[in-house]
Coordinates of C-alpha atoms in Angstrom, one line a residue:
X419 CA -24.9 -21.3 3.7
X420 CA -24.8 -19.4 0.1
X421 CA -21.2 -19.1 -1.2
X422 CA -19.6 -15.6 -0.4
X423 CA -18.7 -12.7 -3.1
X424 CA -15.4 -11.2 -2.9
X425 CA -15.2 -7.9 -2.5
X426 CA -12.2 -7.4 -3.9
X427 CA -11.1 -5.2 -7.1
X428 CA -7.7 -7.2 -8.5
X429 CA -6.6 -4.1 -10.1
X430 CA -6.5 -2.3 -6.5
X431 CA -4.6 -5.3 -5.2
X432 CA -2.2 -5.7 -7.9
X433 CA -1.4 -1.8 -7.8
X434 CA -0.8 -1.9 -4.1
X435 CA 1.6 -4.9 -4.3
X436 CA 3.7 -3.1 -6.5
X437 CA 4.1 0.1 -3.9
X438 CA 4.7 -2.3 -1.2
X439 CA 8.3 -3.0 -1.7
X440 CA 8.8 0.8 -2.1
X441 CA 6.6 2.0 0.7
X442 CA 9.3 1.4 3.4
X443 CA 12.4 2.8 1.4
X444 CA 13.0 6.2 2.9
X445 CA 14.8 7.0 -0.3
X446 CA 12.0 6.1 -2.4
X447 CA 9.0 8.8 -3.8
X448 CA 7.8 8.3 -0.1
X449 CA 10.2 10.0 1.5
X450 CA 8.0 12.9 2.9
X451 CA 6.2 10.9 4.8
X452 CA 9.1 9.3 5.9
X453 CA 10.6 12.8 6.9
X454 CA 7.1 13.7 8.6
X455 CA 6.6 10.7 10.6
X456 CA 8.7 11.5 13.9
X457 CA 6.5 15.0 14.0
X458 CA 3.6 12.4 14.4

């Protein structure tokens, strides 16, 4: 069985880390989609 490649950019990881502790603050620069959700 050959060894697998990751398919994964660090860069894209590394700048999606950093949102994640923000992402669920409704006070943070995601607050519209905080205000939109309940019209989902």
């Amino acid at each position: 069985m050959a060894a697998s490649t990751p398919n994964v950019d660090p860069s894209e990881i590394a700048k999606f880390e950093a949102l994640a502790s923000r992402w669920w603050d409704p006070h943070s620069e995601f607050k519209p989609l905080h205000d939109i959700n309940p019209l989902r």
